[in-house]
CSV table of N, CA and C in Angstrom, one decimal:
chain,number,residue,atom,x,y,z
A,149,MET,N,-48.0,-59.5,0.7
A,149,MET,CA,-49.0,-59.6,-0.4
A,149,MET,C,-48.7,-58.6,-1.5
A,150,MET,N,-48.5,-59.2,-2.7
A,150,MET,CA,-48.1,-58.4,-3.9
A,150,MET,C,-49.4,-57.9,-4.6
A,151,TRP,N,-50.5,-58.6,-4.5
A,151,TRP,CA,-51.6,-58.3,-5.4
A,151,TRP,C,-52.2,-56.9,-5.2
A,152,PRO,N,-52.2,-56.3,-4.0
A,152,PRO,CA,-52.8,-54.9,-4.0
A,152,PRO,C,-51.9,-53.9,-4.8
A,153,SER,N,-50.6,-54.0,-4.7
A,153,SER,CA,-49.8,-53.1,-5.5
A,153,SER,C,-49.9,-53.3,-7.0
A,154,ILE,N,-49.9,-54.6,-7.3
A,154,ILE,CA,-50.1,-55.0,-8.8
A,154,ILE,C,-51.4,-54.5,-9.3
A,155,ALA,N,-52.5,-54.7,-8.5
A,155,ALA,CA,-53.8,-54.2,-8.9
A,155,ALA,C,-53.8,-52.7,-9.1
A,156,LEU,N,-53.2,-52.0,-8.2
A,156,LEU,CA,-53.2,-50.5,-8.3
A,156,LEU,C,-52.4,-50.1,-9.6
A,157,LEU,N,-51.2,-50.7,-9.7
A,157,LEU,CA,-50.4,-50.3,-10.9
A,157,LEU,C,-51.1,-50.7,-12.2
A,158,THR,N,-51.8,-51.8,-12.2
A,158,THR,CA,-52.5,-52.2,-13.4
A,158,THR,C,-53.7,-51.2,-13.7
A,159,PHE,N,-54.4,-50.8,-12.7
A,159,PHE,CA,-55.4,-49.8,-12.8
A,159,PHE,C,-54.9,-48.5,-13.4
A,160,VAL,N,-53.8,-48.0,-12.9
A,160,VAL,CA,-53.2,-46.8,-13.4
A,160,VAL,C,-52.7,-46.9,-14.8
A,161,THR,N,-52.1,-48.0,-15.1
A,161,THR,CA,-51.6,-48.3,-16.5
A,161,THR,C,-52.8,-48.4,-17.5
A,162,ALA,N,-53.8,-49.1,-17.1
A,162,ALA,CA,-54.9,-49.2,-18.0
A,162,ALA,C,-55.6,-47.9,-18.2
A,163,GLN,N,-55.7,-47.2,-17.1
A,163,GLN,CA,-56.4,-45.8,-17.2
A,163,GLN,C,-55.6,-44.9,-18.2
A,164,ARG,N,-54.3,-44.9,-18.0
A,164,ARG,CA,-53.4,-44.0,-18.8
A,164,ARG,C,-53.5,-44.4,-20.3
A,165,LEU,N,-53.5,-45.7,-20.6
A,165,LEU,CA,-53.6,-46.2,-22.0
A,165,LEU,C,-54.9,-45.9,-22.6
A,166,PHE,N,-56.0,-46.0,-21.8
A,166,PHE,CA,-57.3,-45.7,-22.3
A,166,PHE,C,-57.4,-44.2,-22.6
A,167,GLU,N,-56.8,-43.4,-21.7
A,167,GLU,CA,-56.8,-41.9,-21.9
A,167,GLU,C,-56.1,-41.5,-23.1
A,168,LEU,N,-55.0,-42.3,-23.5
A,168,LEU,CA,-54.3,-42.0,-24.7
A,168,LEU,C,-55.1,-42.2,-25.9
A,169,VAL,N,-55.9,-43.3,-25.9
A,169,VAL,CA,-56.8,-43.6,-27.0
A,169,VAL,C,-57.9,-42.4,-27.1
A,170,ILE,N,-58.4,-42.0,-26.0
A,170,ILE,CA,-59.4,-40.9,-26.0
A,170,ILE,C,-58.8,-39.6,-26.5
A,171,ALA,N,-57.6,-39.3,-26.0
A,171,ALA,CA,-56.9,-38.1,-26.4
A,171,ALA,C,-56.6,-38.1,-27.9
A,172,ARG,N,-56.1,-39.2,-28.4
A,172,ARG,CA,-55.8,-39.3,-29.9
A,172,ARG,C,-57.1,-39.1,-30.7
A,173,ARG,N,-58.2,-39.8,-30.3
A,173,ARG,CA,-59.4,-39.6,-31.0
A,173,ARG,C,-59.9,-38.1,-31.0
A,174,ASN,N,-59.8,-37.5,-29.8
A,174,ASN,CA,-60.2,-36.1,-29.7
A,174,ASN,C,-59.3,-35.2,-30.5
A,175,THR,N,-58.0,-35.4,-30.4
A,175,THR,CA,-57.1,-34.6,-31.2
A,175,THR,C,-57.4,-34.7,-32.7
A,176,MET,N,-57.6,-35.8,-33.2
A,176,MET,CA,-57.9,-36.0,-34.6
A,176,MET,C,-59.2,-35.3,-35.0
A,177,ALA,N,-60.2,-35.4,-34.1
A,177,ALA,CA,-61.5,-34.7,-34.4
A,177,ALA,C,-61.3,-33.2,-34.3
A,178,LEU,N,-60.5,-32.7,-33.4
A,178,LEU,CA,-60.3,-31.3,-33.3
A,178,LEU,C,-59.6,-30.8,-34.5
A,179,PHE,N,-58.6,-31.5,-35.0
A,179,PHE,CA,-57.8,-31.1,-36.2
A,179,PHE,C,-58.8,-31.1,-37.4
A,180,ALA,N,-59.7,-32.0,-37.4
A,180,ALA,CA,-60.6,-32.1,-38.6
A,180,ALA,C,-61.6,-30.8,-38.5
A,181,ARG,N,-61.7,-30.2,-37.4
A,181,ARG,CA,-62.6,-29.0,-37.2
A,181,ARG,C,-61.8,-27.8,-37.4
A,182,GLY,N,-60.5,-27.9,-37.7
A,182,GLY,CA,-59.6,-26.7,-37.9
A,182,GLY,C,-58.8,-26.3,-36.7
A,183,ALA,N,-58.7,-27.1,-35.7
A,183,ALA,CA,-57.8,-26.8,-34.6
A,183,ALA,C,-56.3,-26.9,-35.0
A,184,ARG,N,-55.5,-26.3,-34.2
A,184,ARG,CA,-54.0,-26.4,-34.4
A,184,ARG,C,-53.3,-26.7,-33.1
A,185,GLU,N,-52.2,-27.4,-33.2
A,185,GLU,CA,-51.4,-27.7,-32.0
A,185,GLU,C,-50.5,-26.6,-31.7
A,186,ILE,N,-50.3,-26.3,-30.4
A,186,ILE,CA,-49.4,-25.2,-30.0
A,186,ILE,C,-48.2,-25.8,-29.2
A,187,ALA,N,-47.0,-25.4,-29.5
A,187,ALA,CA,-45.8,-25.7,-28.7
A,187,ALA,C,-45.6,-27.3,-28.6
A,188,PRO,N,-45.6,-28.0,-29.8
A,188,PRO,CA,-45.5,-29.4,-29.7
A,188,PRO,C,-44.1,-29.9,-29.3
A,189,ASP,N,-43.1,-29.0,-29.2
A,189,ASP,CA,-41.8,-29.5,-28.9
A,189,ASP,C,-41.6,-30.1,-27.5
A,190,HIS,N,-42.4,-29.6,-26.6
A,190,HIS,CA,-42.2,-30.1,-25.2
A,190,HIS,C,-42.9,-31.5,-25.0
A,191,TYR,N,-43.8,-31.8,-25.9
A,191,TYR,CA,-44.7,-33.0,-25.8
A,191,TYR,C,-43.9,-34.3,-25.6
A,192,PRO,N,-42.9,-34.6,-26.4
A,192,PRO,CA,-42.1,-35.8,-26.2
A,192,PRO,C,-41.5,-35.9,-24.8
A,193,TYR,N,-41.1,-34.8,-24.3
A,193,TYR,CA,-40.5,-34.8,-22.9
A,193,TYR,C,-41.6,-35.1,-21.9
A,194,MET,N,-42.8,-34.6,-22.1
A,194,MET,CA,-43.9,-34.9,-21.2
A,194,MET,C,-44.2,-36.4,-21.3
A,195,VAL,N,-44.3,-36.9,-22.5
A,195,VAL,CA,-44.6,-38.4,-22.6
A,195,VAL,C,-43.5,-39.2,-21.9
A,196,ALA,N,-42.2,-38.8,-22.2
A,196,ALA,CA,-41.1,-39.5,-21.5
A,196,ALA,C,-41.2,-39.5,-20.0
A,197,LEU,N,-41.5,-38.3,-19.5
A,197,LEU,CA,-41.6,-38.2,-18.0
A,197,LEU,C,-42.7,-39.1,-17.5
A,198,HIS,N,-43.9,-39.1,-18.1
A,198,HIS,CA,-45.0,-39.9,-17.6
A,198,HIS,C,-44.7,-41.4,-17.8
A,199,THR,N,-44.1,-41.7,-18.9
A,199,THR,CA,-43.8,-43.1,-19.1
A,199,THR,C,-42.7,-43.6,-18.1
A,200,GLY,N,-41.7,-42.8,-17.9
A,200,GLY,CA,-40.7,-43.1,-16.9
A,200,GLY,C,-41.2,-43.3,-15.5
A,201,TRP,N,-42.1,-42.4,-15.2
A,201,TRP,CA,-42.8,-42.4,-13.9
A,201,TRP,C,-43.5,-43.7,-13.7
A,202,LEU,N,-44.3,-44.1,-14.7
A,202,LEU,CA,-45.1,-45.4,-14.5
A,202,LEU,C,-44.2,-46.6,-14.6
A,203,VAL,N,-43.3,-46.7,-15.5
A,203,VAL,CA,-42.4,-47.8,-15.7
A,203,VAL,C,-41.5,-48.0,-14.4
A,204,GLY,N,-41.1,-46.8,-13.9
A,204,GLY,CA,-40.3,-46.9,-12.6
A,204,GLY,C,-41.1,-47.4,-11.4
A,205,LEU,N,-42.4,-47.0,-11.4
A,205,LEU,CA,-43.3,-47.5,-10.4
A,205,LEU,C,-43.4,-49.0,-10.5
A,206,TRP,N,-43.6,-49.5,-11.7
A,206,TRP,CA,-43.7,-51.0,-11.9
A,206,TRP,C,-42.4,-51.7,-11.4
A,207,MET,N,-41.3,-51.1,-11.7
A,207,MET,CA,-40.0,-51.7,-11.3
A,207,MET,C,-39.8,-51.6,-9.8
A,208,LEU,N,-40.2,-50.6,-9.1
A,208,LEU,CA,-39.8,-50.3,-7.7
A,208,LEU,C,-41.0,-50.6,-6.7
A,209,ALA,N,-42.2,-50.4,-7.2
A,209,ALA,CA,-43.3,-50.4,-6.2
A,209,ALA,C,-44.1,-51.7,-6.2
A,210,ALA,N,-44.0,-52.5,-7.3
A,210,ALA,CA,-44.7,-53.8,-7.3
A,210,ALA,C,-44.3,-54.6,-6.1
A,211,GLY,N,-45.3,-55.0,-5.4
A,211,GLY,CA,-45.0,-55.8,-4.2
A,211,GLY,C,-44.9,-55.0,-2.9
A,212,GLN,N,-44.9,-53.7,-3.0
A,212,GLN,CA,-44.7,-52.8,-1.8
A,212,GLN,C,-46.1,-52.7,-1.2
A,213,PRO,N,-46.1,-52.6,0.1
A,213,PRO,CA,-47.4,-52.3,0.8
A,213,PRO,C,-47.9,-50.9,0.4
A,214,ILE,N,-49.2,-50.8,0.5
A,214,ILE,CA,-49.9,-49.5,0.1
A,214,ILE,C,-50.3,-48.8,1.4
A,215,GLN,N,-49.9,-47.5,1.5
A,215,GLN,CA,-50.2,-46.7,2.6
A,215,GLN,C,-51.6,-46.1,2.3
A,216,LEU,N,-52.6,-46.4,3.2
A,216,LEU,CA,-54.0,-46.1,3.0
A,216,LEU,C,-54.2,-44.6,2.8
A,217,PHE,N,-53.6,-43.7,3.6
A,217,PHE,CA,-53.9,-42.3,3.4
A,217,PHE,C,-53.5,-41.8,2.0
A,218,TRP,N,-52.4,-42.1,1.5
A,218,TRP,CA,-51.9,-41.7,0.2
A,218,TRP,C,-52.7,-42.4,-0.9
A,219,PHE,N,-53.1,-43.6,-0.7
A,219,PHE,CA,-54.0,-44.3,-1.6
A,219,PHE,C,-55.3,-43.6,-1.7
A,220,CYS,N,-55.9,-43.1,-0.6
A,220,CYS,CA,-57.2,-42.4,-0.6
A,220,CYS,C,-57.0,-41.0,-1.3
A,221,VAL,N,-55.9,-40.4,-1.1
A,221,VAL,CA,-55.6,-39.1,-1.8
A,221,VAL,C,-55.6,-39.4,-3.3
A,222,PHE,N,-54.8,-40.4,-3.7
A,222,PHE,CA,-54.7,-40.7,-5.1
A,222,PHE,C,-56.1,-41.0,-5.7
A,223,MET,N,-56.9,-41.8,-5.0
A,223,MET,CA,-58.3,-42.1,-5.5
A,223,MET,C,-59.2,-40.9,-5.6
A,224,LEU,N,-59.0,-40.0,-4.6
A,224,LEU,CA,-59.8,-38.7,-4.7
A,224,LEU,C,-59.4,-38.0,-6.0
A,225,LEU,N,-58.1,-38.0,-6.3
A,225,LEU,CA,-57.6,-37.3,-7.5
A,225,LEU,C,-58.2,-38.0,-8.7
A,226,GLN,N,-58.5,-39.3,-8.7
A,226,GLN,CA,-59.1,-39.9,-9.8
A,226,GLN,C,-60.5,-39.4,-10.1
A,227,VAL,N,-61.2,-39.2,-9.0
A,227,VAL,CA,-62.6,-38.6,-9.1
A,227,VAL,C,-62.5,-37.2,-9.8
A,228,LEU,N,-61.5,-36.4,-9.3
A,228,LEU,CA,-61.4,-35.1,-9.9
A,228,LEU,C,-60.9,-35.2,-11.3
A,229,ARG,N,-60.1,-36.2,-11.7
A,229,ARG,CA,-59.7,-36.4,-13.1
A,229,ARG,C,-60.9,-36.7,-13.9
A,230,LEU,N,-61.8,-37.5,-13.5
A,230,LEU,CA,-63.0,-37.8,-14.2
A,230,LEU,C,-63.9,-36.5,-14.4
A,231,TRP,N,-63.9,-35.7,-13.4
A,231,TRP,CA,-64.6,-34.4,-13.5
A,231,TRP,C,-64.1,-33.6,-14.6
A,232,VAL,N,-62.7,-33.5,-14.7
A,232,VAL,CA,-62.1,-32.7,-15.8
A,232,VAL,C,-62.5,-33.3,-17.1
A,233,LEU,N,-62.3,-34.6,-17.3
A,233,LEU,CA,-62.6,-35.3,-18.5
A,233,LEU,C,-64.1,-35.1,-18.9
A,234,ALA,N,-65.0,-35.2,-18.0
A,234,ALA,CA,-66.4,-35.0,-18.2
A,234,ALA,C,-66.7,-33.6,-18.6
A,235,THR,N,-66.0,-32.6,-18.0
A,235,THR,CA,-66.2,-31.2,-18.4
A,235,THR,C,-65.7,-30.9,-19.8
A,236,LEU,N,-64.5,-31.3,-20.1
A,236,LEU,CA,-63.9,-31.0,-21.4
A,236,LEU,C,-64.5,-31.9,-22.5
A,237,ARG,N,-65.0,-33.1,-22.2
A,237,ARG,CA,-65.5,-34.0,-23.2
A,237,ARG,C,-64.6,-34.1,-24.4
A,238,GLU,N,-65.1,-33.8,-25.6
A,238,GLU,CA,-64.4,-34.0,-26.8
A,238,GLU,C,-63.2,-33.0,-27.0
A,239,ARG,N,-63.1,-32.0,-26.1
A,239,ARG,CA,-61.9,-31.1,-26.2
A,239,ARG,C,-60.8,-31.5,-25.3
A,240,TRP,N,-60.9,-32.6,-24.6
A,240,TRP,CA,-59.8,-33.1,-23.7
A,240,TRP,C,-58.8,-33.8,-24.6
A,241,THR,N,-57.5,-33.4,-24.5
A,241,THR,CA,-56.4,-34.1,-25.2
A,241,THR,C,-55.2,-34.0,-24.2
A,242,THR,N,-54.1,-34.7,-24.6
A,242,THR,CA,-52.9,-34.6,-23.9
A,242,THR,C,-52.0,-33.5,-24.5
A,243,ARG,N,-52.4,-32.9,-25.6
A,243,ARG,CA,-51.6,-31.9,-26.2
A,243,ARG,C,-52.3,-30.5,-26.0
A,244,ILE,N,-51.6,-29.5,-26.4
A,244,ILE,CA,-52.2,-28.1,-26.4
A,244,ILE,C,-52.8,-27.9,-27.7
A,245,ILE,N,-54.1,-28.0,-27.8
A,245,ILE,CA,-54.8,-27.8,-29.0
A,245,ILE,C,-55.8,-26.6,-28.9
A,246,ILE,N,-55.7,-25.7,-29.9
A,246,ILE,CA,-56.5,-24.5,-29.9
A,246,ILE,C,-57.5,-24.7,-31.0
A,247,LEU,N,-58.8,-24.6,-30.7
A,247,LEU,CA,-59.8,-24.6,-31.7
A,247,LEU,C,-60.3,-23.2,-31.9
A,248,PRO,N,-59.9,-22.5,-33.0
A,248,PRO,CA,-60.3,-21.1,-33.3
A,248,PRO,C,-61.9,-21.0,-33.2
A,249,GLY,N,-62.2,-19.9,-32.4
A,249,GLY,CA,-63.6,-19.6,-32.3
A,249,GLY,C,-64.4,-20.3,-31.2
A,250,ALA,N,-63.8,-21.3,-30.6
A,250,ALA,CA,-64.4,-22.1,-29.6
A,250,ALA,C,-64.2,-21.3,-28.3
A,251,PRO,N,-65.3,-21.2,-27.5
A,251,PRO,CA,-65.2,-20.5,-26.2
A,251,PRO,C,-64.3,-21.3,-25.2
A,252,LEU,N,-63.8,-20.5,-24.3
A,252,LEU,CA,-63.0,-21.2,-23.2
A,252,LEU,C,-64.0,-22.0,-22.3
A,253,VAL,N,-63.6,-23.1,-21.9
A,253,VAL,CA,-64.4,-23.9,-21.0
A,253,VAL,C,-64.3,-23.3,-19.7
A,254,GLU,N,-65.5,-23.0,-19.1
A,254,GLU,CA,-65.5,-22.3,-17.8
A,254,GLU,C,-66.4,-23.0,-16.8
A,255,GLY,N,-66.9,-24.2,-17.2
A,255,GLY,CA,-67.7,-25.0,-16.2
A,255,GLY,C,-66.9,-26.0,-15.4
A,256,GLY,N,-67.5,-26.8,-14.7
A,256,GLY,CA,-66.9,-27.9,-13.9
A,256,GLY,C,-65.8,-27.3,-13.0
A,257,PRO,N,-64.6,-28.0,-12.9
A,257,PRO,CA,-63.6,-27.5,-12.1
A,257,PRO,C,-62.9,-26.2,-12.6
A,258,TYR,N,-63.2,-25.9,-13.9
A,258,TYR,CA,-62.6,-24.7,-14.5
A,258,TYR,C,-63.3,-23.4,-14.0
A,259,ARG,N,-64.4,-23.6,-13.2
A,259,ARG,CA,-65.0,-22.4,-12.5
A,259,ARG,C,-64.1,-22.0,-11.4
A,260,PHE,N,-63.3,-22.9,-10.8
A,260,PHE,CA,-62.5,-22.6,-9.6
A,260,PHE,C,-61.0,-22.4,-9.9
A,261,PHE,N,-60.5,-23.1,-11.0
A,261,PHE,CA,-59.1,-23.1,-11.2
A,261,PHE,C,-58.9,-23.0,-12.8
A,262,LYS,N,-57.8,-22.3,-13.1
A,262,LYS,CA,-57.4,-22.1,-14.5
A,262,LYS,C,-57.0,-23.4,-15.2
A,263,HIS,N,-56.2,-24.2,-14.4
A,263,HIS,CA,-55.6,-25.4,-15.0
A,263,HIS,C,-55.8,-26.6,-14.0
A,264,PRO,N,-57.1,-27.0,-13.8
A,264,PRO,CA,-57.3,-28.0,-12.8
A,264,PRO,C,-56.7,-29.4,-13.2
A,265,ASN,N,-56.6,-29.7,-14.5
A,265,ASN,CA,-56.0,-31.0,-14.9
A,265,ASN,C,-54.5,-31.0,-14.5
A,266,TYR,N,-53.8,-29.9,-14.6
A,266,TYR,CA,-52.4,-29.9,-14.2
A,266,TYR,C,-52.2,-30.0,-12.7
A,267,MET,N,-53.1,-29.5,-12.0
A,267,MET,CA,-53.1,-29.6,-10.5
A,267,MET,C,-53.3,-31.1,-10.1
A,268,ILE,N,-54.3,-31.7,-10.8
A,268,ILE,CA,-54.6,-33.1,-10.5
A,268,ILE,C,-53.4,-34.0,-10.8
A,269,VAL,N,-52.8,-33.8,-12.0
A,269,VAL,CA,-51.7,-34.6,-12.4
A,269,VAL,C,-50.5,-34.4,-11.5
A,270,THR,N,-50.3,-33.2,-11.1
A,270,THR,CA,-49.2,-32.9,-10.1
A,270,THR,C,-49.4,-33.7,-8.8
A,271,GLY,N,-50.7,-33.7,-8.4
A,271,GLY,CA,-51.0,-34.5,-7.2
A,271,GLY,C,-50.8,-35.9,-7.4
A,272,GLU,N,-51.2,-36.4,-8.5
A,272,GLU,CA,-51.0,-37.9,-8.8
A,272,GLU,C,-49.6,-38.3,-8.8
A,273,ILE,N,-48.7,-37.5,-9.5
A,273,ILE,CA,-47.3,-37.8,-9.6
A,273,ILE,C,-46.7,-37.9,-8.2
A,274,ALA,N,-47.2,-37.2,-7.3
A,274,ALA,CA,-46.6,-37.3,-5.9
A,274,ALA,C,-47.3,-38.4,-5.1
A,275,ALA,N,-48.7,-38.4,-5.2
A,275,ALA,CA,-49.4,-39.3,-4.3
A,275,ALA,C,-49.2,-40.7,-4.5
A,276,LEU,N,-49.1,-41.2,-5.8
A,276,LEU,CA,-49.0,-42.6,-6.0
A,276,LEU,C,-47.7,-43.1,-5.5
A,277,PRO,N,-46.5,-42.5,-5.8
A,277,PRO,CA,-45.3,-43.0,-5.1
A,277,PRO,C,-45.4,-42.9,-3.6
A,278,LEU,N,-46.0,-41.9,-3.1
A,278,LEU,CA,-46.1,-41.8,-1.6
A,278,LEU,C,-47.0,-43.0,-1.1
A,279,ALA,N,-48.0,-43.4,-1.8
A,279,ALA,CA,-48.8,-44.5,-1.4
A,279,ALA,C,-48.0,-45.8,-1.3
A,280,PHE,N,-46.8,-45.9,-2.0
A,280,PHE,CA,-45.9,-47.0,-2.0
A,280,PHE,C,-44.8,-46.7,-1.0
A,281,GLY,N,-44.8,-45.6,-0.3
A,281,GLY,CA,-43.7,-45.3,0.6
A,281,GLY,C,-42.4,-44.9,-0.1
A,282,MET,N,-42.6,-44.1,-1.2
A,282,MET,CA,-41.4,-43.7,-2.0
A,282,MET,C,-41.3,-42.2,-2.0
A,283,PRO,N,-41.0,-41.5,-0.9
A,283,PRO,CA,-41.0,-40.0,-1.0
A,283,PRO,C,-39.9,-39.4,-1.9
A,284,PHE,N,-38.7,-40.0,-2.0
A,284,PHE,CA,-37.7,-39.5,-2.9
A,284,PHE,C,-38.2,-39.6,-4.3
A,285,TYR,N,-38.8,-40.7,-4.7
A,285,TYR,CA,-39.3,-40.9,-6.1
A,285,TYR,C,-40.4,-39.8,-6.3
A,286,ALA,N,-41.3,-39.6,-5.4
A,286,ALA,CA,-42.3,-38.6,-5.5
A,286,ALA,C,-41.7,-37.2,-5.7
A,287,LEU,N,-40.6,-36.9,-5.0
A,287,LEU,CA,-40.0,-35.6,-5.1
A,287,LEU,C,-39.3,-35.4,-6.4
A,288,VAL,N,-38.6,-36.4,-6.9
A,288,VAL,CA,-37.8,-36.3,-8.2
A,288,VAL,C,-38.8,-36.1,-9.3
A,289,PHE,N,-39.8,-36.9,-9.4
A,289,PHE,CA,-40.8,-36.8,-10.5
A,289,PHE,C,-41.7,-35.5,-10.4
A,290,SER,N,-41.9,-35.1,-9.2
A,290,SER,CA,-42.7,-33.8,-9.0
A,290,SER,C,-41.9,-32.6,-9.5
A,291,LEU,N,-40.6,-32.6,-9.3
A,291,LEU,CA,-39.7,-31.6,-9.8
A,291,LEU,C,-39.6,-31.6,-11.3
A,292,LEU,N,-39.4,-32.8,-11.8
A,292,LEU,CA,-39.4,-32.9,-13.3
A,292,LEU,C,-40.7,-32.5,-13.9
A,293,ASN,N,-41.8,-32.9,-13.3
A,293,ASN,CA,-43.1,-32.5,-13.8
A,293,ASN,C,-43.3,-30.9,-13.7
A,294,ALA,N,-42.8,-30.3,-12.6
A,294,ALA,CA,-42.9,-28.9,-12.5
A,294,ALA,C,-42.2,-28.2,-13.6
A,295,ALA,N,-41.0,-28.7,-14.0
A,295,ALA,CA,-40.3,-28.1,-15.1
A,295,ALA,C,-41.0,-28.1,-16.4
A,296,ILE,N,-41.6,-29.3,-16.7
A,296,ILE,CA,-42.4,-29.4,-17.9
A,296,ILE,C,-43.6,-28.6,-17.9
A,297,LEU,N,-44.3,-28.5,-16.7
A,297,LEU,CA,-45.5,-27.7,-16.7
A,297,LEU,C,-45.3,-26.3,-16.8
A,298,THR,N,-44.1,-25.8,-16.3
A,298,THR,CA,-43.7,-24.4,-16.4
A,298,THR,C,-43.8,-24.0,-17.9
A,299,VAL,N,-43.1,-24.8,-18.7
A,299,VAL,CA,-43.1,-24.6,-20.2
A,299,VAL,C,-44.5,-24.7,-20.8
A,300,ARG,N,-45.2,-25.8,-20.4
A,300,ARG,CA,-46.5,-26.1,-21.0
A,300,ARG,C,-47.6,-25.0,-20.6
A,301,ILE,N,-47.6,-24.6,-19.4
A,301,ILE,CA,-48.7,-23.6,-19.0
A,301,ILE,C,-48.4,-22.3,-19.6
A,302,ARG,N,-47.1,-21.9,-19.7
A,302,ARG,CA,-46.7,-20.7,-20.3
A,302,ARG,C,-47.2,-20.7,-21.8
A,303,ALA,N,-46.9,-21.8,-22.5
A,303,ALA,CA,-47.3,-21.9,-23.9
A,303,ALA,C,-48.8,-21.9,-24.0
A,304,GLU,N,-49.5,-22.6,-23.2
A,304,GLU,CA,-50.9,-22.7,-23.3
A,304,GLU,C,-51.6,-21.3,-23.0
A,305,ASN,N,-51.1,-20.7,-22.0
A,305,ASN,CA,-51.7,-19.3,-21.7
A,305,ASN,C,-51.5,-18.4,-22.8
A,306,ALA,N,-50.3,-18.4,-23.4
A,306,ALA,CA,-50.0,-17.5,-24.5
A,306,ALA,C,-50.9,-17.8,-25.7
A,307,ALA,N,-51.1,-19.1,-26.0
A,307,ALA,CA,-51.9,-19.5,-27.1
A,307,ALA,C,-53.4,-19.1,-26.9
A,308,LEU,N,-53.9,-19.3,-25.7
A,308,LEU,CA,-55.2,-18.9,-25.4
A,308,LEU,C,-55.4,-17.4,-25.5
A,309,LYS,N,-54.4,-16.7,-25.0
A,309,LYS,CA,-54.5,-15.2,-25.1
A,309,LYS,C,-54.4,-14.7,-26.5
A,310,SER,N,-53.5,-15.3,-27.3
A,310,SER,CA,-53.4,-14.9,-28.7
A,310,SER,C,-54.7,-15.2,-29.5
A,311,ALA,N,-55.4,-16.3,-29.1
A,311,ALA,CA,-56.6,-16.7,-29.7
A,311,ALA,C,-57.8,-15.8,-29.2
A,312,MET,N,-57.5,-14.9,-28.3
A,312,MET,CA,-58.4,-14.1,-27.6
A,312,MET,C,-59.5,-14.9,-26.9
A,313,ILE,N,-59.1,-16.0,-26.4
A,313,ILE,CA,-60.0,-16.8,-25.6
A,313,ILE,C,-59.8,-16.4,-24.1
A,314,LEU,N,-58.6,-16.2,-23.7
A,314,LEU,CA,-58.2,-15.9,-22.3
A,314,LEU,C,-58.1,-14.4,-22.2
A,315,LYS,N,-58.6,-13.9,-21.2
A,315,LYS,CA,-58.6,-12.4,-21.0
A,315,LYS,C,-57.5,-12.1,-20.0
């Protein structure tokens, strides 16, 4: 049966496209309020990684059976993703955007973790391929994501610290 894998991949694709629309709207609104983007040079690589991850899944996983455990892990991560989006609201973007004078978000999952969104995305990049029985794919994209996140988190922390938001 192909339809479960196609349905899951369609869900993830639609979700990511919808999030890009939200992120663009939020980014433009933040810029209008005087925000600035930090370390934009890594962003095309991040987009390429996530696009490659999803396109590759469409090419390799469509029609594969779904492993229930990893599917459940992935769906739990979707609930946590919504928690992050609901917490950040209009400040959620896919870029590193600093709004001078705005306080650091400390509610929701940010009470427990400094970068919960990155933890969730890291889990998603591994869990979805594992749900399709693709451990090597999960490993390769997890390592690539770790490399990009190393750059991104370092830049974000430095930006927050220089804006005196992060102590």
